[in-house]
Structure formats: structure tokens, C-alpha cells
Coordinates of C-alpha atoms in Angstrom, one line a residue:
M1 CA 150.4 121.3 116.0
E2 CA 154.0 122.0 115.2
Q3 CA 155.1 118.6 116.4
A4 CA 152.5 116.9 114.2
E5 CA 153.6 118.9 111.1
A6 CA 157.2 118.0 111.8
A7 CA 156.5 114.3 112.2
L8 CA 154.4 114.2 109.0
V9 CA 157.2 115.9 106.9
E10 CA 160.0 113.8 108.4
H11 CA 158.2 110.4 108.3
Y12 CA 156.0 110.9 105.3
P13 CA 157.2 107.8 103.4
R14 CA 156.8 105.6 106.5
L15 CA 153.2 106.9 107.2
V16 CA 152.2 106.3 103.5
R17 CA 153.6 102.8 103.7
I18 CA 151.5 102.1 106.8
A19 CA 148.4 103.4 105.2
Y20 CA 149.1 101.4 102.0
L21 CA 149.5 98.1 104.0
V22 CA 146.3 98.7 106.1
L23 CA 144.0 99.7 103.2
P24 CA 141.8 96.9 101.8
P25 CA 143.5 95.2 98.8
S26 CA 140.1 95.1 97.0
L27 CA 140.7 98.8 96.1
G28 CA 143.4 97.8 93.6
R29 CA 147.1 98.9 93.6
N30 CA 146.6 102.2 91.8
R31 CA 143.7 103.4 94.0
R32 CA 145.5 102.2 97.2
V33 CA 148.6 104.3 96.3
L34 CA 146.6 107.4 95.7
T35 CA 144.3 106.9 98.8
A36 CA 147.4 106.2 101.0
H37 CA 148.9 109.6 100.0
W38 CA 145.6 111.3 100.4
I39 CA 145.1 109.9 103.9
V40 CA 148.5 111.0 105.1
Q41 CA 148.1 114.5 103.6
R42 CA 144.9 115.1 105.4
S43 CA 145.9 113.6 108.8
L44 CA 147.0 116.9 110.4
P45 CA 144.5 118.3 113.1
R46 CA 142.4 121.2 112.0
G47 CA 143.2 124.7 113.4
R48 CA 146.5 126.1 114.5
A49 CA 145.4 125.8 118.2
A50 CA 145.1 122.0 118.1
R51 CA 146.8 120.3 121.1
L52 CA 147.8 116.7 121.5
P53 CA 146.4 114.7 124.5
Q54 CA 149.4 114.4 126.9
A55 CA 148.1 111.2 128.5
R56 CA 148.0 109.4 125.1
E57 CA 151.5 110.7 124.3
A58 CA 152.9 109.1 127.4
R59 CA 151.4 105.7 126.7
V60 CA 152.5 105.3 123.0
P61 CA 156.2 104.4 122.6
A62 CA 158.2 106.3 120.1
P63 CA 159.7 104.6 117.1
R64 CA 163.4 105.0 116.4
G65 CA 164.5 108.6 115.9
T66 CA 161.0 110.1 116.0
A67 CA 159.3 112.7 118.2
A68 CA 156.7 110.6 120.1
P69 CA 153.8 112.9 120.6
G70 CA 153.5 114.3 117.0
Y71 CA 154.3 111.0 115.3
A72 CA 151.9 108.9 117.5
F73 CA 149.1 111.4 116.9
V74 CA 149.5 111.5 113.1
R75 CA 149.9 107.7 112.9
G76 CA 146.7 107.2 114.9
R77 CA 144.8 109.4 112.5
V78 CA 146.3 107.5 109.5
L79 CA 145.3 104.2 110.9
R80 CA 141.7 105.3 111.7
Q81 CA 141.2 106.6 108.1
A82 CA 142.7 103.5 106.5
L83 CA 140.4 101.2 108.6
D84 CA 137.4 103.3 107.7
A85 CA 138.2 102.9 104.0
G86 CA 137.5 99.1 104.4
L87 CA 134.0 99.5 105.9
P88 CA 131.2 98.4 103.7
L89 CA 128.8 101.1 102.4
M90 CA 125.5 100.8 104.3
R91 CA 122.1 102.2 103.3
R92 CA 121.2 103.5 106.7
A93 CA 124.7 104.7 107.7
W94 CA 126.2 108.0 106.5
P95 CA 129.3 107.1 104.3
R96 CA 132.8 108.2 105.3
R97 CA 134.7 110.4 102.9
V98 CA 137.6 108.0 102.8
Q99 CA 135.3 105.2 101.3
F100 CA 135.2 107.2 98.0
P101 CA 138.0 107.9 95.5
P102 CA 140.4 110.6 96.8
L103 CA 140.2 114.1 95.6
L104 CA 143.9 114.7 95.6
P105 CA 146.3 113.6 94.3
Q106 CA 144.8 112.8 90.9
V107 CA 146.6 111.1 88.0
R108 CA 144.8 110.9 84.7
G109 CA 145.8 108.6 81.9
L110 CA 148.3 106.7 84.0
R111 CA 148.2 103.8 86.5
L112 CA 150.7 104.0 89.4
F113 CA 151.8 101.0 91.5
P114 CA 154.9 100.0 93.6
R115 CA 157.8 98.1 92.1
S116 CA 157.4 94.3 92.1
G117 CA 159.1 92.3 94.8
G118 CA 160.1 88.7 95.0
A119 CA 158.0 85.6 95.6
D120 CA 158.2 86.1 99.4
E121 CA 156.7 89.6 99.1
L122 CA 154.0 88.3 96.8
A123 CA 153.1 85.5 99.2
L124 CA 152.9 88.0 102.2
D125 CA 150.7 90.3 100.2
Q126 CA 148.3 87.5 99.5
R127 CA 148.2 86.5 103.1
L128 CA 147.6 90.1 104.3
S129 CA 144.8 90.5 101.8
A130 CA 143.0 87.5 103.5
L131 CA 143.1 89.3 106.9
P132 CA 140.6 91.9 108.1
G133 CA 141.7 95.5 108.3
A134 CA 142.2 95.5 112.1
A135 CA 144.5 92.4 111.8
R136 CA 146.6 94.0 109.1
A137 CA 147.0 97.1 111.2
A138 CA 148.1 94.9 114.2
Y139 CA 150.6 93.0 112.0
V140 CA 152.1 96.3 110.7
L141 CA 152.3 97.9 114.1
R142 CA 154.0 94.9 115.6
A143 CA 156.4 94.2 112.7
L144 CA 157.1 97.5 111.0
E145 CA 156.8 99.8 114.1
G146 CA 158.2 97.3 116.6
L147 CA 155.5 97.9 119.2
A148 CA 154.8 95.4 122.0
D149 CA 151.3 93.8 122.1
A150 CA 150.1 96.1 124.9
A151 CA 151.1 99.2 122.9
V152 CA 149.5 97.7 119.8
R153 CA 146.2 97.2 121.6
Q154 CA 146.3 100.8 122.8
V155 CA 147.0 102.2 119.3
L156 CA 144.2 100.0 117.8
T157 CA 141.8 101.1 120.5
G158 CA 142.6 104.8 119.8
A159 CA 142.0 104.1 116.1
G160 CA 138.4 102.8 116.8
V161 CA 139.0 99.0 116.7
A162 CA 136.3 97.4 118.8
D163 CA 138.2 94.2 119.6
P164 CA 142.0 94.7 119.5
H165 CA 142.6 91.3 121.1
A166 CA 140.9 89.5 118.2
A167 CA 143.0 91.6 115.8
L168 CA 146.2 90.5 117.4
A169 CA 145.1 86.9 117.5
A170 CA 144.4 87.0 113.8
A171 CA 147.8 88.6 113.1
D172 CA 149.5 85.8 115.1
G173 CA 148.5 83.3 112.4
L174 CA 150.6 85.1 109.7
R175 CA 154.0 83.5 109.3
T176 CA 156.9 84.7 107.1
P177 CA 159.2 82.4 105.0
E178 CA 162.3 81.0 106.6
G179 CA 165.3 83.3 106.5
R180 CA 163.2 86.5 106.1
T181 CA 161.9 88.7 108.8
A182 CA 158.6 90.5 108.7
V183 CA 160.4 93.9 108.9
D184 CA 162.5 93.0 105.8
L185 CA 159.4 92.0 103.8
L186 CA 157.4 95.1 104.8
E187 CA 160.3 97.5 104.0
S188 CA 160.8 96.0 100.5
P189 CA 159.9 98.0 97.4
E190 CA 156.8 95.8 97.0
F191 CA 155.1 97.8 99.7
D192 CA 156.6 101.2 99.1
P193 CA 154.0 103.6 97.6
C194 CA 156.5 106.4 97.2
S195 CA 158.7 104.5 94.7
L196 CA 156.3 103.9 91.8
Q197 CA 156.0 102.6 88.3
A198 CA 153.7 104.1 85.7
R199 CA 151.8 102.5 82.9
P200 CA 149.0 103.9 80.6
T201 CA 145.4 103.1 81.1
D202 CA 143.3 101.3 78.4
L203 CA 143.9 103.5 75.4
M204 CA 141.2 102.0 73.3
R205 CA 138.6 102.4 76.1
R206 CA 139.6 106.0 76.6
R207 CA 139.0 106.7 72.9
R208 CA 135.6 105.1 73.0
H209 CA 134.6 107.0 76.1
A210 CA 135.7 110.3 74.5
K211 CA 133.5 109.6 71.4
A212 CA 130.5 108.7 73.7
A213 CA 131.0 111.9 75.7
L214 CA 130.9 114.0 72.6
A215 CA 127.8 112.2 71.3
A216 CA 126.0 112.7 74.7
A217 CA 126.9 116.4 74.7
A218 CA 125.5 116.8 71.2
A219 CA 122.3 115.0 72.2
V220 CA 121.8 117.2 75.3
L221 CA 122.3 120.3 73.2
V222 CA 119.8 119.2 70.5
S223 CA 117.2 118.1 73.2
G224 CA 117.5 121.4 75.0
T225 CA 116.9 123.3 71.7
L226 CA 113.8 121.2 70.9
L227 CA 112.3 121.6 74.4
S228 CA 112.7 125.3 74.3
L229 CA 110.7 125.6 71.0
P230 CA 107.0 126.8 71.2
G231 CA 104.0 124.9 70.1
E232 CA 103.8 121.2 71.1
G233 CA 107.1 121.3 73.0
W234 CA 107.1 121.2 76.7
A235 CA 106.3 124.4 78.5
P236 CA 107.5 125.1 82.0
A237 CA 104.0 126.3 83.1
E238 CA 102.4 122.9 82.4
A239 CA 101.9 120.2 85.1
A240 CA 103.5 117.5 83.0
A241 CA 107.1 116.6 83.3
P242 CA 109.5 117.1 80.4
L243 CA 109.4 114.6 77.4
Y244 CA 111.7 111.7 77.9
A245 CA 111.3 109.9 74.6
R246 CA 109.7 110.2 71.2
H247 CA 108.2 106.9 70.0
P248 CA 105.3 106.4 67.5
A249 CA 103.2 104.4 69.9
A250 CA 103.8 106.8 72.8
E251 CA 102.9 109.8 70.7
A252 CA 99.8 108.1 69.5
A253 CA 98.7 107.5 73.1
L254 CA 99.1 111.2 73.8
D255 CA 97.2 112.5 70.8
P256 CA 93.7 113.7 71.8
A257 CA 92.5 113.0 68.2
R258 CA 93.2 109.3 68.6
L259 CA 91.2 108.8 71.8
Q260 CA 88.7 106.0 71.5
R261 CA 85.1 107.2 71.8
I262 CA 82.4 104.7 72.2
G263 CA 78.9 105.3 70.8
A264 CA 76.0 106.1 73.1
Q265 CA 74.1 102.9 72.2
T266 CA 77.0 100.5 71.9
W267 CA 76.4 98.9 75.3
R268 CA 73.0 97.7 74.3
S269 CA 74.4 95.2 71.6
S270 CA 77.8 94.5 73.1
S271 CA 78.6 91.1 74.6
R272 CA 80.4 92.8 77.4
T273 CA 78.9 95.1 80.1
D274 CA 81.7 96.9 81.7
F275 CA 83.7 100.2 81.4
S276 CA 84.8 99.3 77.8
V277 CA 81.3 100.1 76.5
W278 CA 80.8 103.4 78.4
P279 CA 80.2 106.2 75.9
A280 CA 82.2 109.5 76.0
R281 CA 80.2 112.0 78.0
G282 CA 80.6 115.5 79.4
S283 CA 80.5 119.0 78.1
L284 CA 84.2 119.2 77.4
T285 CA 84.8 116.1 75.3
G286 CA 85.7 118.4 72.4
D287 CA 88.3 120.5 74.4
R288 CA 91.5 119.2 72.8
E289 CA 93.8 121.3 75.0
L290 CA 92.2 119.9 78.2
L291 CA 92.5 116.3 76.8
R292 CA 96.1 116.9 75.7
R293 CA 97.0 118.2 79.2
A294 CA 95.3 115.2 80.9
L295 CA 97.1 112.7 78.6
A296 CA 100.5 114.4 79.1
V297 CA 100.1 114.4 82.9
W298 CA 99.1 110.8 82.9
A299 CA 102.2 109.9 80.9
R300 CA 104.6 111.9 82.9
P301 CA 103.2 113.6 86.0
G302 CA 105.3 116.5 87.2
A303 CA 106.4 117.2 90.8
A304 CA 103.4 119.4 91.5
V305 CA 100.8 116.8 90.5
Q306 CA 99.1 114.9 93.4
V307 CA 99.3 111.2 92.2
S308 CA 97.5 108.3 93.9
A309 CA 97.1 104.7 92.8
T310 CA 95.3 101.8 94.5
P311 CA 97.5 98.9 95.5
G312 CA 98.5 96.7 92.6
T313 CA 97.7 99.4 90.0
P314 CA 100.6 100.1 87.5
P315 CA 101.3 103.8 87.6
G316 CA 102.8 104.1 84.1
P317 CA 101.5 105.8 80.9
P318 CA 98.9 104.2 78.5
M319 CA 100.2 101.5 76.2
G320 CA 98.1 102.9 73.4
A321 CA 95.3 105.4 72.7
P322 CA 92.9 105.0 75.7
Q323 CA 89.2 105.3 75.9
L324 CA 87.6 108.6 76.9
L325 CA 84.8 108.2 79.4
F326 CA 84.1 111.7 80.6
A327 CA 85.4 115.3 80.2
G328 CA 83.5 118.1 81.9
D329 CA 83.1 120.6 84.7
V330 CA 82.4 119.2 88.2
G331 CA 81.9 122.1 90.6
R332 CA 85.1 124.2 90.3
T333 CA 87.1 121.4 88.8
R334 CA 87.6 120.2 85.3
V335 CA 87.6 116.4 85.3
V336 CA 88.7 113.8 82.6
L337 CA 88.1 110.1 83.0
F338 CA 90.0 107.5 80.8
H339 CA 90.0 103.7 80.6
D340 CA 92.8 101.7 79.0
G341 CA 91.4 98.2 79.6
L342 CA 93.3 97.6 82.8
R343 CA 92.8 100.9 84.7
V344 CA 90.5 103.8 85.1
V345 CA 92.3 107.1 85.3
R346 CA 90.9 110.4 86.7
Y347 CA 92.6 113.7 85.9
A348 CA 91.3 116.8 87.8
E349 CA 92.6 120.4 87.5
P350 CA 91.3 123.6 89.0
D351 CA 88.9 125.5 86.8
G352 CA 89.5 129.2 86.1
G353 CA 90.6 131.1 89.1
A354 CA 90.5 128.2 91.5
S355 CA 93.7 127.5 93.3
G356 CA 95.4 124.1 93.7
A357 CA 97.6 121.6 91.9
P358 CA 96.3 119.0 89.3
A359 CA 95.5 115.5 90.7
L360 CA 95.9 112.2 89.0
D361 CA 94.1 109.1 90.4
L362 CA 94.6 105.6 89.0
A363 CA 92.6 102.5 89.9
R364 CA 92.8 98.9 88.6
T365 CA 89.5 97.7 87.0
D366 CA 90.3 94.6 85.1
S367 CA 87.7 91.8 85.1
A368 CA 85.0 94.4 85.8
D369 CA 81.4 93.4 85.0
A370 CA 77.9 95.0 85.2
P371 CA 77.6 94.9 89.0
T372 CA 81.1 96.4 89.6
A373 CA 81.1 98.9 86.7
G374 CA 77.9 100.8 87.6
A375 CA 79.5 104.1 88.7
L376 CA 82.8 106.0 89.0
L377 CA 83.7 108.8 91.3
V378 CA 84.0 112.0 89.3
G379 CA 84.2 114.7 92.0
R380 CA 85.3 114.9 95.6
G381 CA 85.4 117.9 97.9
G382 CA 83.9 119.4 101.0
G383 CA 83.1 116.0 102.4
E384 CA 80.9 115.2 99.4
V385 CA 81.2 113.1 96.3
R386 CA 79.6 112.9 92.9
Y387 CA 79.4 109.8 90.7
L388 CA 79.2 109.2 87.0
T389 CA 76.8 106.4 86.5
A390 CA 76.9 103.7 83.8
P391 CA 74.7 104.2 80.7
W392 CA 72.5 101.2 81.7
V393 CA 71.7 102.8 85.1
S394 CA 68.1 104.1 85.1
G395 CA 68.0 105.6 88.5
A396 CA 70.2 106.5 91.5
S397 CA 69.2 106.8 95.2
A398 CA 71.0 107.5 98.5
R399 CA 70.6 105.1 101.3
D400 CA 71.9 105.3 104.9
L401 CA 73.3 101.9 105.9
L402 CA 72.9 102.7 109.6
D403 CA 69.2 103.3 109.2
P404 CA 67.9 100.0 107.7
D405 CA 64.2 101.0 108.0
A406 CA 64.5 104.2 106.1
E407 CA 63.5 104.4 102.4
P408 CA 66.2 105.4 99.9
R409 CA 66.3 109.0 98.8
T410 CA 66.1 109.7 95.1
L411 CA 69.4 111.3 93.8
G412 CA 69.2 113.6 90.9
R413 CA 71.4 113.2 87.8
D414 CA 72.3 115.6 85.0
A415 CA 72.1 114.8 81.2
H416 CA 75.6 113.3 81.3
G417 CA 74.8 110.8 84.1
V418 CA 76.6 112.8 86.9
T419 CA 74.7 112.5 90.2
D420 CA 74.0 115.3 92.7
A421 CA 76.4 115.6 95.7
L422 CA 76.3 112.8 98.2
P423 CA 77.9 112.9 101.7
S424 CA 81.0 110.8 101.7
P425 CA 81.7 108.5 104.6
A426 CA 85.3 107.9 103.6
G427 CA 86.7 110.9 105.5
A428 CA 84.2 111.1 108.3
R429 CA 85.8 111.2 111.8
E430 CA 82.7 109.7 113.5
C431 CA 80.4 106.9 112.3
R432 CA 77.0 108.5 112.8
S433 CA 75.7 107.7 109.3
W434 CA 77.0 105.8 106.3
P435 CA 75.6 107.1 103.0
A436 CA 75.7 104.6 100.1
L437 CA 74.7 104.8 96.5
E438 CA 71.9 102.6 95.3
L439 CA 71.8 102.0 91.5
A440 CA 68.8 100.7 89.5
G441 CA 69.0 99.2 86.1
G442 CA 68.6 96.0 84.1
G443 CA 66.0 94.7 86.5
S444 CA 68.2 94.8 89.6
R445 CA 69.2 97.2 92.3
R446 CA 72.8 97.3 93.6
L447 CA 74.5 99.1 96.5
V448 CA 77.9 100.7 96.3
T449 CA 79.8 102.9 98.7
D450 CA 82.8 105.2 98.8
L451 CA 86.0 103.7 100.3
G452 CA 88.3 106.6 99.3
E453 CA 88.9 105.5 95.7
I454 CA 87.6 106.4 92.3
V455 CA 85.8 103.1 91.9
P456 CA 83.2 102.5 94.6
A457 CA 83.0 99.1 96.3
R458 CA 80.0 96.9 95.7
L459 CA 78.2 95.7 98.9
T460 CA 76.7 92.2 98.9
W461 CA 75.0 89.7 101.3
G462 CA 74.9 86.0 101.7
P463 CA 77.0 82.8 101.5
P464 CA 80.3 83.5 99.6
R465 CA 79.5 81.3 96.6
S466 CA 75.9 82.6 96.1
A467 CA 76.1 86.2 97.4
G468 CA 73.6 88.7 96.1
D469 CA 72.9 92.4 96.2
V470 CA 71.7 94.0 99.4
P471 CA 68.6 95.7 98.1
G472 CA 67.1 92.4 96.9
A473 CA 68.1 90.5 100.1
P474 CA 65.9 89.8 103.1
E475 CA 65.4 92.5 105.8
E476 CA 68.0 90.7 107.9
A477 CA 70.7 91.8 105.4
R478 CA 70.0 95.5 106.0
T479 CA 70.0 94.9 109.8
V480 CA 73.3 93.1 109.8
W481 CA 74.9 95.7 107.4
A482 CA 73.6 98.5 109.8
R483 CA 75.7 97.0 112.6
T484 CA 78.7 96.3 110.2
A485 CA 79.0 99.6 108.2
C486 CA 81.2 101.3 110.8
L487 CA 83.8 98.6 110.3
L488 CA 84.3 99.5 106.6
P489 CA 87.0 102.2 107.3
T490 CA 89.4 99.3 108.1
M491 CA 89.1 98.3 104.4
R492 CA 89.6 101.8 103.0
S493 CA 92.1 102.6 100.2
N494 CA 93.0 98.9 99.6
G495 CA 91.8 98.5 96.0
V496 CA 88.5 96.9 97.2
R497 CA 86.2 95.6 94.5
E498 CA 83.3 94.3 96.7
V499 CA 82.5 93.6 100.4
N500 CA 80.3 90.7 101.3
A501 CA 78.6 90.2 104.7
W502 CA 77.3 86.8 105.8
R503 CA 75.5 85.7 108.9
Y504 CA 77.0 82.2 109.1
T505 CA 75.2 81.1 112.3
R506 CA 73.1 82.1 115.3
Q507 CA 73.9 81.0 118.9
W508 CA 71.8 81.0 122.0
L509 CA 73.6 82.8 124.9
P510 CA 73.8 81.3 128.4
E511 CA 71.6 82.5 131.2
G512 CA 68.8 83.3 128.8
D513 CA 70.5 86.5 127.5
G514 CA 69.1 86.0 124.0
R515 CA 70.4 84.9 120.7
A516 CA 73.6 86.3 119.1
A517 CA 74.6 86.4 115.4
W518 CA 78.0 85.5 114.1
V519 CA 78.8 87.5 110.9
C520 CA 81.7 87.2 108.5
T521 CA 82.7 90.2 106.4
R522 CA 85.1 89.8 103.5
A523 CA 86.6 92.5 101.2
E524 CA 87.8 91.2 97.8
T525 CA 90.3 93.4 95.8
W526 CA 90.7 94.0 92.1
R527 CA 94.2 92.5 92.2
G528 CA 92.9 89.2 93.7
T529 CA 95.3 89.3 96.7
G530 CA 95.2 91.3 99.9
G531 CA 91.6 90.5 100.8
R532 CA 90.6 91.3 104.3
V533 CA 88.2 89.2 106.4
L534 CA 86.5 90.1 109.7
A535 CA 84.6 87.8 112.0
Q536 CA 82.0 89.6 114.1
F537 CA 80.0 88.7 117.2
Q538 CA 76.7 90.6 117.3
P539 CA 74.8 90.2 120.6
P540 CA 71.1 90.9 120.7
Q541 CA 70.5 94.4 119.6
S542 CA 69.6 96.8 122.5
G543 CA 69.2 100.0 120.6
P544 CA 69.8 101.7 117.2
P545 CA 72.5 100.0 115.1
V546 CA 74.8 103.0 115.5
Q547 CA 74.7 102.3 119.3
S548 CA 75.2 98.5 119.1
P549 CA 77.7 97.8 116.3
G550 CA 79.2 94.3 115.9
V551 CA 82.4 93.3 117.8
V552 CA 85.3 92.2 115.7
V553 CA 86.7 89.0 117.3
A554 CA 89.1 87.9 114.6
R555 CA 90.6 89.3 111.4
S556 CA 93.0 88.3 108.7
E557 CA 94.5 89.6 105.5
V558 CA 95.9 86.3 104.2
A559 CA 93.2 83.7 105.1
P560 CA 90.9 82.4 102.3
A561 CA 88.1 81.9 104.9
C562 CA 84.7 83.3 104.2
G563 CA 85.4 83.5 100.5
P564 CA 84.4 81.6 97.4
R565 CA 87.5 79.5 97.7
D566 CA 86.9 78.5 101.3
P567 CA 83.5 79.5 102.7
R568 CA 84.1 77.9 106.1
V569 CA 84.8 80.0 109.1
L570 CA 85.3 79.5 112.9
A571 CA 85.8 82.2 115.6
G572 CA 85.4 82.7 119.3
V573 CA 85.0 85.4 121.9
L574 CA 85.3 85.9 125.7
W575 CA 81.8 87.1 126.7
K576 CA 80.3 88.5 129.9
S577 CA 76.7 87.9 130.8
R578 CA 74.3 90.3 132.4
T579 CA 74.9 88.7 135.8
G580 CA 78.7 89.3 135.5
R581 CA 79.8 85.8 134.7
W582 CA 82.3 85.1 131.9
Y583 CA 82.0 82.5 129.2
V584 CA 84.0 81.3 126.2
L585 CA 81.7 81.3 123.1
A586 CA 82.7 79.8 119.8
A587 CA 80.8 79.3 116.6
G588 CA 81.6 77.9 113.1
S589 CA 79.8 77.6 109.8
E590 CA 77.4 74.7 109.3
D591 CA 80.0 72.3 108.0
V592 CA 81.9 72.4 111.3
A593 CA 81.2 69.1 113.1
S594 CA 82.9 69.8 116.5
V595 CA 84.6 72.6 118.3
R596 CA 87.4 72.2 120.9
T597 CA 89.3 74.7 123.2
S598 CA 92.6 74.4 125.0
G599 CA 94.9 76.6 127.1
G600 CA 93.2 78.6 129.8
V601 CA 89.9 76.8 129.3
T602 CA 89.7 73.2 128.1
G603 CA 86.5 71.6 126.6
S604 CA 84.8 70.5 123.5
A605 CA 81.3 70.3 122.0
V606 CA 79.7 68.4 119.2
G607 CA 78.3 70.7 116.5
N608 CA 79.3 74.1 115.4
H609 CA 78.6 75.9 118.7
L610 CA 80.5 75.9 122.1
V611 CA 79.8 77.5 125.4
L612 CA 82.2 77.1 128.4
P613 CA 82.5 78.9 131.8
A614 CA 85.6 81.0 132.0
R615 CA 87.2 83.8 133.9
Q616 CA 88.1 87.4 132.9
G617 CA 91.3 87.7 130.8
V618 CA 91.7 84.0 130.1
R619 CA 93.5 83.1 126.8
V620 CA 92.2 80.2 124.8
E621 CA 93.3 78.3 121.7
L622 CA 90.4 77.3 119.4
D623 CA 90.1 74.7 116.6
G624 CA 87.4 72.5 115.0
R625 CA 86.8 69.4 113.0
L626 CA 84.9 69.1 109.8
A627 CA 82.5 66.3 108.9
D628 CA 85.2 64.4 107.1
G629 CA 87.6 64.6 110.1
A630 CA 89.8 67.3 108.7
R631 CA 91.1 69.8 111.2
M632 CA 90.0 73.5 110.9
R633 CA 91.8 76.3 112.6
A634 CA 90.0 79.4 114.0
L635 CA 90.3 82.7 112.1
R636 CA 93.0 84.9 113.6

């Protein structure tokens, strides 16, 4: 420790010059000067008991008139820090302290830089700036310190350089002007950070910054005073975050008195049948304090608020005064529902002595229509859900999708249109039943189900371009949905608008094992993208639907297959017969003219069905041809 202190005091100017030359020129001359001094001043080892490694002392030659162990140690620490200063800041890597401006020394109001040299020094500085940090360090150690290449490599290795040979090779390409040596150039005043010139910083900019700082301080003082006032100012006990702006449109959107309230009979004469014609319902529609809290939390939810938004839903505040759909007590929770034309927003807070933080749920609902705007989730808890039904809904029933033969069970509703509690399948761990909500009204019956969002997903059946509601479909629709319902969790919390199931073909199985169904299930989202499609193979049913669900043989989140844009679909499966033999089965929709396989099993078939003998574990590539000769790839 004593040797290192003595070396730093005696050779301080030389060590600062080394640090200045190795630091990246992109820092600027003023910051390079201050950083070079800061690096040298913090290069002593920590603790009075620090010892120098004797093996390293013996390997590093001593410069002229220096004590080898202490000087070599301090020089190595200076080099390491100067090289670290040139590393780029990475998101995943913890930054080094030397990559930031130095703490000390600090000079305010002045810019410091070395004295200017001649043309040769300027040319050398430009050439050094083009080299990487390790090459600059190699050049300085070789020229200024007079070290041999072997010693340079040892010093660079000790400073953390990964490839010292490459650094020396890069330094070899640096040439000095004729008649001047590298030592003469590096020892010139151009590279001496201890003999400095001083100039003032931008005086006009300093004056503008001082005025801006005074204005900011005054604004903070006034804002703090306003926020501490009682009344409509922000209170620390509320769930909303502090106000961040005062704007006429923003204040209008947060005023309960300006909420849009639709009349109870407006939907009967309106040209639209969606959420925009829902009347304001609930026992608390006149509670201004509840509505004010709900609007404030929507605009600026605090840290304690549990916020969720379906994919593609903007989480920001309302652009204007939103429409009030519901405000009332649901169990031990006070719930408020809003609609702003693009989104439905649900605010829920504990009622009375109930514990828990407020919750804010947002869901995108643009392009809604009567089939998709039939109900909204108004309460969730204890594995059960309650729905607020549309004003045109005349009756609600509960139906178990896994029991296609059972009749729907009538579900009670209160005077505001809120249904009785219905078991929710969204959070169930096992698929033993799948309760769905059947809505009657307008001469039709529609089926919706809970997929973990505030807008239930509509369930349909049939070809993509002419799909209809499940209750009005043939009995086959309920049977197929019974074997498909347990696959719905794969579509949960994706902003699903509706899910359609379609049995696109039937296929006779080899060895007389019966007739299988090929089903395509597609979930469409409110945002139009991110739809999910599943191709199922449903062998002949051998028991209740819950014991013989369909087998997913292909899936995609980007393919337009099995949708209105492209209703065609082709899929295959490796299947084992009752006798233990393996077959490759493939089936496409009716417009598939031929099917072909390659890879582990090669063969083809005319038409939209294919059956080929195979072996267990074989991998097969599958494609088809349409009637017009166009190629069609299998869903994957």
C-alpha cells in the first residue's frame, strides 16, 4: 500500500497522461481531462492491509526511475478503468461507475482542455481516436512507457483485454510523421492533462437554464399547494394517482354530471343495436362520489389498483364524457360499467368493511353488434360470475356444454338485468363441466361463455362464411361442442370476440373402426389480429363427451384458415387402430381435390381424404391441391 501511494504521488502527471490518451475521444476534451484525474485519484487499493501480487511485480518491467511494484499496480488499475469507460452502456449489463461523469474533481462554469500542439500532434490525435481502446492502450504502453511487446501483452491481459495480440496488431498500423518519434509526440503539451487552458461555458445557455430552473421550482411549489387543498383536490387515501394536467376536455371526462345516460327505450328505435344503446342501470347511478372515484381511477390508476386490459385495448383515460352502463352493488362489491365507443370499462371497489384494492378492467368492443353485445360480466368471485344482460334480452339460461342432451336451466335476473351467480369455467383446474350463458331475445337464442374477460365470447357453429348460433343449429353442433369445450382454455384472455366450431368433413377409418369427424375451431378477436385456429380429430365417441374429447392435431395463431377470409383447411394425424396398426390419416375441406404426403410416408390420394399405412413415430409432410391446381399447405 505504501509503495502504491508513493508511486501515485511521484508519477501522478504521467499516470493522468496515460489515462487521458486511453479514454475514448468521444467524451470530449473537457470530460476526458476530469475523468483522467478522477481515475488516477481512485486507483489506490482499498484498505491499509492491501498487498501487491509479487508474481505480477516480477513480470512487469519498471519504467525509468520508478518503483516497479507500486507503479505497475497503479498503472494497471488506471488502464482497466480507462478501458471500462469506453464500453457501451447495455440494457442487460450493470453499468460501470467510470462510464458516468466523474464525481470529483468538478469544475462549474469553465471548460478545461490541454494546450494546443502542432499539426503532427493533431494528426496523431485523429489517428488515435480511430483505434479501439485496447489498441490505444497498446500504443501508449509501447511508445510512452517503452515496454516490449511481451510486457505490453501481460499488462493488457491484467487490465482485462480479451485479445492483446489484436490490440498490438492494430497499434502497429499507426505511423508517426518523419522526423518525430512517438515519445516526442505523446509527451507534448497536446496530451498533457495537467497543463490546462480554461474557457467559459455557453453564457447565454446558462442564463436560459437558470430562468427555466426558477420557473420549474415555482411550478412545483404552486402544484404542491393546490394538491394539498381539500375538496376536489387529490387526497392520499384515494385509489387514483395524483392529477397530472388540467385541461377542459379532460376535466369534462371526469365530471360525473356530464356522463352520458341513455334512455330505457332508446334501443327500440335506434338504427344500432350494441353497447351504445344500453341504458344506465343499477341502484347507484345517482351516487356521484362513486362515479367520481371510478372516473378518476380510470383516468389515472394508482399503484394499488389492479389493472387488466385485453390485448389490443388502449389503457388510457376517456377522450370525452363516457356513457354510463351500470352502477350498483354486486355481492360485497360496488361495480361501475362505462362505455366510450371503443372500450367497455369495469371499475370495482370493496363495499363497506370488505377488504381489498380497487380493480379496473378494460376490454375493446368496437364493431360490436347485437349477437356480441348481449351481456357483460359485472361480478366475479368465488368461482362464480354474474352478467348484466342487454335491454333486448328477454330471458337467460345456463347450459352445460359437456352435456349436450341436458335442457338449459333458467337463470334468474333482477330488475336491473343482473343474472344470478353462474359457475365460471375460466378458472377451473379440471374440465368436468363447462357452464355457458344462453340468451334469448329478438326471436333468437345465442350462447356465450366466460373466457376470463369482462365481455363473454360468443359461440357459433357452421361454415365460416355462414356460421350461426349453437342453440338453433342441428343436434350435431351440441355434440361437437361437447367434445370441443375443454379446448377453450387455450383461447383464454386473448380478447376473443367469438369462437366458431365447424365439422368440415367425415372420414371412414381403416379396419372398420368407424367414422371420424374432422373439426376446425377458430377464435376471432376484437382487434382483428391474433386469431387462433385449432384442427381436431374426433374419433367415434366411446363414452360421455368429457371422457372422449377431440384431439388437437394442428394449431396456428397467424393462419387465416377456417375463417371468413379463407375457409379452407387441411390437417393430418398419425392414428393407431384397435388392432395396433398405425396409419397416416389426412382430411381437407370439400374444395381440396387431392392430398399428398412426403417424408417418412410417401403417397397421395384423389379427393379430400387420405389413408396410408405407417409406423409409430414417423414424421410426415402434408400438402394438397385445390380444384384449380393451386397448392394448399396443411395447417400447422
